[in-house]
CSV table of C-alpha atoms in Angstrom, one decimal:
chain,number,residue,atom,x,y,z
A,20,UNK,CA,-9.6,-11.9,0.3
A,21,UNK,CA,-8.2,-8.5,1.0
A,22,UNK,CA,-4.4,-8.7,0.7
A,23,UNK,CA,-2.5,-5.9,2.4
A,24,UNK,CA,0.0,-5.2,-0.3
A,25,UNK,CA,2.4,-2.6,-0.2
A,26,UNK,CA,1.9,0.5,-2.5
A,27,UNK,CA,3.9,0.9,-5.7
A,28,UNK,CA,7.3,2.6,-4.8
A,29,UNK,CA,8.7,5.4,-7.0
A,30,UNK,CA,11.9,4.5,-9.0
A,31,UNK,CA,12.9,8.1,-9.4
A,32,UNK,CA,13.2,8.6,-5.7
A,33,UNK,CA,13.9,5.6,-3.5
A,34,UNK,CA,14.8,7.7,-0.5
A,35,UNK,CA,13.2,6.6,2.8
A,36,UNK,CA,14.5,8.4,5.7
A,37,UNK,CA,11.9,7.4,8.3
A,38,UNK,CA,13.5,5.4,11.1
A,39,UNK,CA,11.7,2.2,12.1
A,40,UNK,CA,10.8,1.5,15.7
A,41,UNK,CA,10.1,-2.1,16.2
A,42,UNK,CA,9.3,-1.8,19.9
A,43,UNK,CA,5.7,-2.7,20.8
A,44,UNK,CA,3.5,0.4,20.9
A,45,UNK,CA,-0.2,1.2,21.1
A,46,UNK,CA,-1.7,3.4,18.4
A,47,UNK,CA,-3.3,6.4,20.0
A,48,UNK,CA,-7.0,5.9,20.3
A,49,UNK,CA,-9.2,8.4,18.6
A,50,UNK,CA,-12.1,9.7,20.7
A,51,UNK,CA,-15.5,10.3,19.1
A,52,UNK,CA,-18.0,12.0,21.3
A,53,UNK,CA,-20.7,12.7,18.7
A,54,UNK,CA,-20.8,9.8,16.2
A,55,UNK,CA,-24.3,9.2,15.2
A,56,UNK,CA,-23.8,5.7,13.9
A,57,UNK,CA,-21.9,4.5,17.0
A,58,UNK,CA,-24.3,6.2,19.4
A,59,UNK,CA,-27.3,4.6,17.7
A,60,UNK,CA,-25.7,1.1,17.9
A,61,UNK,CA,-24.7,1.7,21.5
A,62,UNK,CA,-28.3,2.4,22.4
A,63,UNK,CA,-29.4,-0.8,20.7
A,64,UNK,CA,-26.7,-2.8,22.4
A,65,UNK,CA,-27.6,-1.4,25.8
A,66,UNK,CA,-31.0,-3.0,25.3
A,67,UNK,CA,-29.6,-6.2,23.8
A,68,UNK,CA,-26.1,-6.6,25.1
A,69,UNK,CA,-25.6,-10.1,23.7
A,70,UNK,CA,-26.7,-9.4,20.1
A,71,UNK,CA,-23.7,-10.5,18.1
A,72,UNK,CA,-24.9,-8.8,15.0
A,73,UNK,CA,-25.0,-5.4,16.7
A,74,UNK,CA,-21.6,-6.0,18.3
A,75,UNK,CA,-20.1,-6.8,14.9
A,76,UNK,CA,-21.7,-3.7,13.4
A,77,UNK,CA,-20.3,-1.5,16.1
A,78,UNK,CA,-16.9,-3.1,15.9
A,79,UNK,CA,-16.8,-2.4,12.2
A,80,UNK,CA,-17.9,1.2,12.9
A,81,UNK,CA,-15.1,1.6,15.5
A,82,UNK,CA,-12.6,0.1,13.1
A,83,UNK,CA,-13.5,2.5,10.3
A,84,UNK,CA,-12.7,5.3,12.6
A,85,UNK,CA,-9.5,3.7,13.9
A,86,UNK,CA,-10.9,3.3,17.4
A,87,UNK,CA,-9.3,-0.1,17.7
A,88,UNK,CA,-9.4,-0.6,21.4
A,89,UNK,CA,-13.2,-0.2,21.4
A,90,UNK,CA,-13.5,-2.5,18.4
A,91,UNK,CA,-11.3,-5.1,20.2
A,92,UNK,CA,-13.5,-4.9,23.3
A,93,UNK,CA,-16.7,-5.5,21.2
A,94,UNK,CA,-15.1,-8.4,19.3
A,95,UNK,CA,-13.8,-10.1,22.4
A,96,UNK,CA,-17.3,-9.9,23.9
A,97,UNK,CA,-18.8,-11.2,20.7
A,98,UNK,CA,-16.4,-14.2,20.7
A,99,UNK,CA,-17.3,-15.0,24.3
A,100,UNK,CA,-20.9,-15.2,23.2
A,101,UNK,CA,-20.3,-17.0,20.0
A,102,UNK,CA,-16.9,-18.7,19.7
A,103,UNK,CA,-17.8,-20.1,16.3
A,104,UNK,CA,-18.0,-16.8,14.5
A,105,UNK,CA,-14.9,-17.0,12.2
A,106,UNK,CA,-15.4,-13.5,10.9
A,107,UNK,CA,-15.0,-12.1,14.4
A,108,UNK,CA,-11.6,-13.6,14.7
A,109,UNK,CA,-10.5,-12.2,11.3
A,110,UNK,CA,-11.6,-8.7,12.2
A,111,UNK,CA,-10.1,-9.0,15.7
A,112,UNK,CA,-6.8,-10.0,14.2
A,113,UNK,CA,-6.9,-7.0,11.8
A,114,UNK,CA,-7.6,-4.7,14.8
A,115,UNK,CA,-4.6,-6.0,16.7
A,116,UNK,CA,-2.4,-5.7,13.6
A,117,UNK,CA,-3.6,-2.1,12.9
A,118,UNK,CA,-2.9,-1.1,16.5
A,119,UNK,CA,0.6,-2.5,16.4
A,120,UNK,CA,-0.1,-5.6,18.4
A,121,UNK,CA,1.2,-8.1,15.9
A,122,UNK,CA,1.8,-10.9,18.4
A,123,UNK,CA,-1.9,-10.8,19.4
A,124,UNK,CA,-2.9,-10.6,15.8
A,125,UNK,CA,-1.0,-13.8,15.0
A,126,UNK,CA,-2.2,-15.6,18.1
A,127,UNK,CA,-5.8,-14.7,17.2
A,128,UNK,CA,-5.5,-16.3,13.7
A,129,UNK,CA,-3.7,-19.3,15.1
A,130,UNK,CA,-6.6,-19.9,17.4
A,131,UNK,CA,-9.1,-19.4,14.6
A,132,UNK,CA,-7.2,-21.8,12.4
A,133,UNK,CA,-7.4,-24.5,15.1
A,134,UNK,CA,-11.1,-23.9,15.6
A,135,UNK,CA,-11.9,-23.8,11.9
A,136,UNK,CA,-9.5,-26.2,10.1
A,137,UNK,CA,-11.7,-26.6,7.1
A,138,UNK,CA,-12.5,-22.9,6.6
A,139,UNK,CA,-10.3,-21.9,3.7
A,140,UNK,CA,-10.8,-18.1,4.2
A,141,UNK,CA,-9.5,-18.5,7.8
A,142,UNK,CA,-6.5,-20.5,6.7
A,143,UNK,CA,-5.7,-18.0,4.0
A,144,UNK,CA,-6.0,-15.2,6.6
A,145,UNK,CA,-3.5,-17.1,8.8
A,146,UNK,CA,-1.1,-17.4,6.0
A,147,UNK,CA,-1.4,-13.7,5.2
A,148,UNK,CA,-0.7,-12.8,8.8
A,149,UNK,CA,2.3,-15.0,8.9
A,150,UNK,CA,3.5,-13.5,5.6
A,151,UNK,CA,3.1,-9.9,6.9
A,152,UNK,CA,5.2,-10.8,10.0
A,153,UNK,CA,7.9,-12.3,7.8
A,154,UNK,CA,7.2,-15.8,9.0
A,155,UNK,CA,7.5,-17.1,5.4
A,156,UNK,CA,8.2,-20.8,6.2
A,157,UNK,CA,5.1,-21.0,8.5
A,158,UNK,CA,3.0,-19.2,5.9
A,159,UNK,CA,4.1,-21.7,3.2
A,160,UNK,CA,3.3,-24.6,5.5
A,161,UNK,CA,-0.2,-23.1,6.0
A,162,UNK,CA,-0.6,-22.7,2.2
A,163,UNK,CA,0.4,-26.2,1.6
A,164,UNK,CA,-2.3,-27.4,3.9
A,165,UNK,CA,-4.8,-25.3,2.0
A,166,UNK,CA,-3.7,-26.7,-1.4
A,167,UNK,CA,-3.9,-30.3,-0.1
A,168,UNK,CA,-7.7,-29.7,0.4
A,169,UNK,CA,-8.2,-27.3,-2.5
A,170,UNK,CA,-5.5,-27.8,-5.1
A,171,UNK,CA,-6.9,-25.1,-7.5
A,172,UNK,CA,-7.2,-22.3,-5.0
A,173,UNK,CA,-5.8,-19.2,-6.8
A,174,UNK,CA,-5.5,-17.1,-3.7
A,175,UNK,CA,-3.3,-19.8,-2.1
A,176,UNK,CA,-1.0,-19.7,-5.1
A,177,UNK,CA,-0.9,-16.0,-4.9
A,178,UNK,CA,0.1,-16.1,-1.3
A,179,UNK,CA,2.7,-18.7,-2.2
A,180,UNK,CA,4.1,-16.3,-4.8
A,181,UNK,CA,4.3,-13.5,-2.2
A,182,UNK,CA,6.3,-15.6,0.1
A,183,UNK,CA,8.7,-16.9,-2.5
A,184,UNK,CA,9.2,-13.3,-3.7
A,185,UNK,CA,9.9,-12.1,-0.2
A,186,UNK,CA,12.4,-14.9,0.2
A,187,UNK,CA,14.2,-13.9,-3.0
A,188,UNK,CA,13.2,-17.0,-5.0
A,189,UNK,CA,11.8,-15.2,-8.1
A,190,UNK,CA,11.7,-18.4,-10.2
A,191,UNK,CA,9.3,-20.1,-7.9
A,192,UNK,CA,7.5,-16.8,-7.3
A,193,UNK,CA,6.8,-16.4,-11.0
A,194,UNK,CA,5.6,-20.0,-11.3
A,195,UNK,CA,3.2,-19.4,-8.3
A,196,UNK,CA,1.8,-16.2,-9.7
A,197,UNK,CA,1.3,-17.7,-13.1
A,198,UNK,CA,-0.5,-20.6,-11.6
A,199,UNK,CA,-2.7,-18.2,-9.7
A,200,UNK,CA,-3.7,-16.5,-12.9
A,201,UNK,CA,-4.4,-19.8,-14.6
A,202,UNK,CA,-7.0,-20.6,-11.9
A,203,UNK,CA,-8.3,-17.1,-11.7
A,204,UNK,CA,-7.6,-14.9,-14.7
A,205,UNK,CA,-9.1,-11.9,-13.0
A,206,UNK,CA,-6.5,-11.9,-10.2
A,207,UNK,CA,-5.2,-8.4,-11.0
A,208,UNK,CA,-2.5,-8.2,-8.3
A,209,UNK,CA,-0.9,-11.4,-9.7
A,210,UNK,CA,-0.7,-9.9,-13.2
A,211,UNK,CA,0.8,-6.6,-11.8
A,212,UNK,CA,3.4,-8.4,-9.7
A,213,UNK,CA,4.4,-10.6,-12.6
A,214,UNK,CA,4.9,-7.4,-14.6
A,215,UNK,CA,7.0,-5.9,-11.8
A,216,UNK,CA,9.2,-9.0,-11.6
A,217,UNK,CA,9.7,-9.4,-15.4
A,218,UNK,CA,10.2,-5.6,-15.7
A,219,UNK,CA,12.9,-5.7,-13.0
A,220,UNK,CA,14.7,-8.4,-15.1
A,221,UNK,CA,14.5,-6.3,-18.2
A,222,UNK,CA,12.2,-8.8,-19.8
A,223,UNK,CA,9.8,-7.2,-22.4
A,224,UNK,CA,7.2,-9.9,-21.4
A,225,UNK,CA,6.4,-7.6,-18.5
A,226,UNK,CA,4.4,-5.4,-20.8
A,227,UNK,CA,2.0,-8.3,-21.6
A,228,UNK,CA,1.4,-8.8,-17.9
A,229,UNK,CA,0.6,-5.1,-17.3
A,230,UNK,CA,-1.7,-5.1,-20.3
A,231,UNK,CA,-3.5,-8.2,-18.9
A,232,UNK,CA,-4.1,-6.3,-15.7
A,233,UNK,CA,-5.3,-3.3,-17.7
A,234,UNK,CA,-7.9,-5.4,-19.6
A,235,UNK,CA,-9.3,-6.5,-16.2
A,236,UNK,CA,-9.3,-3.2,-14.5
A,237,UNK,CA,-8.4,-0.2,-16.6
A,238,UNK,CA,-9.7,2.4,-14.2
A,239,UNK,CA,-8.0,1.2,-11.1
A,240,UNK,CA,-5.3,3.7,-10.1
A,241,UNK,CA,-2.9,1.0,-8.8
A,242,UNK,CA,-3.1,-0.7,-12.2
A,243,UNK,CA,-2.7,2.5,-14.2
A,244,UNK,CA,0.2,3.6,-12.0
A,245,UNK,CA,2.0,0.2,-12.3
A,246,UNK,CA,1.7,0.3,-16.1
A,247,UNK,CA,2.7,4.0,-16.4
A,248,UNK,CA,5.6,3.3,-14.1
A,249,UNK,CA,6.8,0.6,-16.4
A,250,UNK,CA,6.3,2.7,-19.5
A,251,UNK,CA,8.2,5.7,-18.1
A,252,UNK,CA,11.2,3.5,-17.4
A,253,UNK,CA,11.2,1.9,-20.8
A,254,UNK,CA,11.2,5.0,-23.0
A,255,UNK,CA,7.4,5.4,-23.6
A,256,UNK,CA,7.2,8.7,-21.8
A,257,UNK,CA,4.2,10.2,-23.6
A,258,UNK,CA,2.1,7.1,-23.0
A,259,UNK,CA,3.1,7.2,-19.3
A,260,UNK,CA,2.1,10.8,-19.0
A,261,UNK,CA,-1.3,10.0,-20.6
A,262,UNK,CA,-1.9,7.4,-17.9
A,263,UNK,CA,-0.8,9.7,-15.1
A,264,UNK,CA,-3.3,12.3,-16.4
A,265,UNK,CA,-6.0,9.6,-16.3
A,266,UNK,CA,-5.1,8.7,-12.8
A,267,UNK,CA,-5.6,12.3,-11.6
A,268,UNK,CA,-8.9,12.5,-13.5
A,269,UNK,CA,-10.0,9.5,-11.4
A,270,UNK,CA,-8.4,10.6,-8.2
A,271,UNK,CA,-7.4,14.2,-7.9
A,272,UNK,CA,-5.5,13.6,-4.7
A,273,UNK,CA,-3.3,10.8,-6.0
A,274,UNK,CA,0.0,12.5,-5.3
A,275,UNK,CA,2.4,10.0,-6.9
A,276,UNK,CA,0.9,10.7,-10.3
A,277,UNK,CA,1.7,14.4,-10.0
A,278,UNK,CA,5.2,13.6,-8.8
A,279,UNK,CA,6.1,11.2,-11.6
A,280,UNK,CA,4.5,13.3,-14.3
A,281,UNK,CA,6.4,16.3,-13.0
A,282,UNK,CA,9.7,14.5,-13.2
A,283,UNK,CA,8.9,13.3,-16.7
A,284,UNK,CA,8.2,16.9,-17.8
A,285,UNK,CA,11.6,18.0,-16.4
A,286,UNK,CA,13.1,15.3,-18.6
A,287,UNK,CA,11.1,16.7,-21.6
A,288,UNK,CA,12.3,20.2,-20.7
A,289,UNK,CA,8.6,21.3,-20.2
A,290,UNK,CA,9.3,23.3,-17.1
A,291,UNK,CA,5.9,25.1,-17.0
A,292,UNK,CA,4.1,21.7,-17.0
A,293,UNK,CA,6.5,20.3,-14.5
A,294,UNK,CA,5.9,23.3,-12.2
A,295,UNK,CA,2.1,22.7,-12.5
A,296,UNK,CA,2.4,19.1,-11.4
A,297,UNK,CA,4.6,19.8,-8.4
A,298,UNK,CA,2.5,22.8,-7.4
A,299,UNK,CA,-0.6,20.6,-7.4
A,300,UNK,CA,1.3,18.1,-5.3
A,301,UNK,CA,2.1,20.8,-2.7
A,302,UNK,CA,-1.6,21.8,-2.7
A,303,UNK,CA,-3.1,18.4,-2.2
A,304,UNK,CA,-0.4,17.1,0.2
A,305,UNK,CA,1.4,19.9,2.0
A,306,UNK,CA,3.3,17.4,4.1
A,307,UNK,CA,4.9,15.8,1.1
A,308,UNK,CA,8.5,17.1,0.9
A,309,UNK,CA,9.0,15.8,-2.6
A,310,UNK,CA,6.6,18.4,-3.9
A,311,UNK,CA,8.6,21.3,-2.4
A,312,UNK,CA,11.9,19.8,-3.4
A,313,UNK,CA,11.0,19.4,-7.1
A,314,UNK,CA,9.0,22.6,-7.3
A,315,UNK,CA,12.1,24.4,-5.9
A,316,UNK,CA,14.3,22.7,-8.4
A,317,UNK,CA,12.0,23.7,-11.3
A,318,UNK,CA,12.0,27.3,-10.1
A,319,UNK,CA,15.8,27.4,-10.1
A,320,UNK,CA,15.9,25.9,-13.6
A,321,UNK,CA,13.7,28.8,-14.6
A,322,UNK,CA,16.1,31.3,-13.0
A,323,UNK,CA,13.9,32.0,-10.0
A,324,UNK,CA,16.6,31.1,-7.6
A,325,UNK,CA,15.4,32.8,-4.4
A,326,UNK,CA,11.9,31.3,-4.8
A,327,UNK,CA,13.3,27.9,-5.5
A,328,UNK,CA,15.6,28.0,-2.5
A,329,UNK,CA,12.6,28.9,-0.3
A,330,UNK,CA,10.8,25.7,-1.5
A,331,UNK,CA,13.9,23.6,-0.9
A,332,UNK,CA,14.2,25.1,2.6
A,333,UNK,CA,10.5,24.0,3.2
A,334,UNK,CA,11.4,20.6,2.0
A,335,UNK,CA,14.3,20.3,4.5
A,336,UNK,CA,12.2,21.7,7.3
A,337,UNK,CA,9.6,18.9,6.6
A,338,UNK,CA,12.4,16.3,6.9
A,339,UNK,CA,14.1,17.8,10.0
A,340,UNK,CA,17.1,18.7,7.9
A,341,UNK,CA,17.7,15.0,7.0
A,342,UNK,CA,21.2,14.5,5.6
A,343,UNK,CA,20.0,11.9,3.0
A,344,UNK,CA,17.5,14.3,1.6
A,345,UNK,CA,20.2,17.0,1.4
A,346,UNK,CA,22.4,14.6,-0.5
A,347,UNK,CA,19.5,13.8,-2.8
A,348,UNK,CA,19.0,17.5,-3.5
A,349,UNK,CA,22.8,18.0,-4.2
A,350,UNK,CA,22.8,15.1,-6.7
A,351,UNK,CA,19.7,16.3,-8.5
A,352,UNK,CA,21.0,19.9,-8.8
A,353,UNK,CA,24.3,18.6,-10.1
A,354,UNK,CA,22.6,16.2,-12.6
A,355,UNK,CA,20.5,19.1,-14.0
A,356,UNK,CA,23.4,21.5,-14.1
A,357,UNK,CA,22.1,24.0,-11.6
A,358,UNK,CA,24.9,26.4,-10.8
A,359,UNK,CA,23.5,28.4,-7.9
A,360,UNK,CA,23.0,25.4,-5.6
A,361,UNK,CA,21.1,25.6,-2.3
A,362,UNK,CA,23.7,23.5,-0.4
């Protein structure tokens, strides 16, 4: 089961200035005029318009290119031909969700759950969709039905943990995640979240959970980042830096590793290395305002005030002169003792 978990958030900078628009909206459809794979499938479908296998292949191809309306059209046609294809409902629900049609996503999974009451994967998908839409009570009800039929289902306990965590019941969340790992010791996400929860409580047991995740998947960037993040906040800076280096050897475009490493180098007063990290972040992700903000701060710490202020100006331009970002810059400059402030 592919859980849509949120990415690890940075502790150093928790600023989120993007406003949320909850009004229904349709994601802009991408147009592909010369896609070989889709064109080949379209020619085959033209000859066999009711071939559900071809329709599913083309729907997946459209989905991979974020052409959700076209994928939805194929999947609805497929379901008209074969209403017992559970996978078609799952993908259709994903397409609705990814194109900001959450109500239709939920309705699709509710219909699928009614059609396939004994299909555990479908029921788990329904509980996941309910969880994503903050319908925690409904999600838990669905999970309880799953556990009534399959009392050792690790993924069901994992979903239960996610819901309890979202509801602020960390005691039951920890119990659920621990039960999930008892039934499936390779459930990496459960180990990571246990580490996150115990770490937020200041409990050193967190390290054991992160190390369990590392034993299972020590080359996965999300696992490495989670553990490095814990280490950097618990005084093991050099070990954290080693892990961030490893992350960027695996994925050179993993921006958060450059960002966190750069901040740690500032703390170590290694300004050349800090500059290098933020400079790489600006190169691989020119739209990331953190790169310019911190690179500018490092330049000012080195006495290159004019260059630093240009970077900070770029940062503010990227954020449309956001006031919260300005406040963040002021606080960082004050904390680091920068006299010639930008603001």
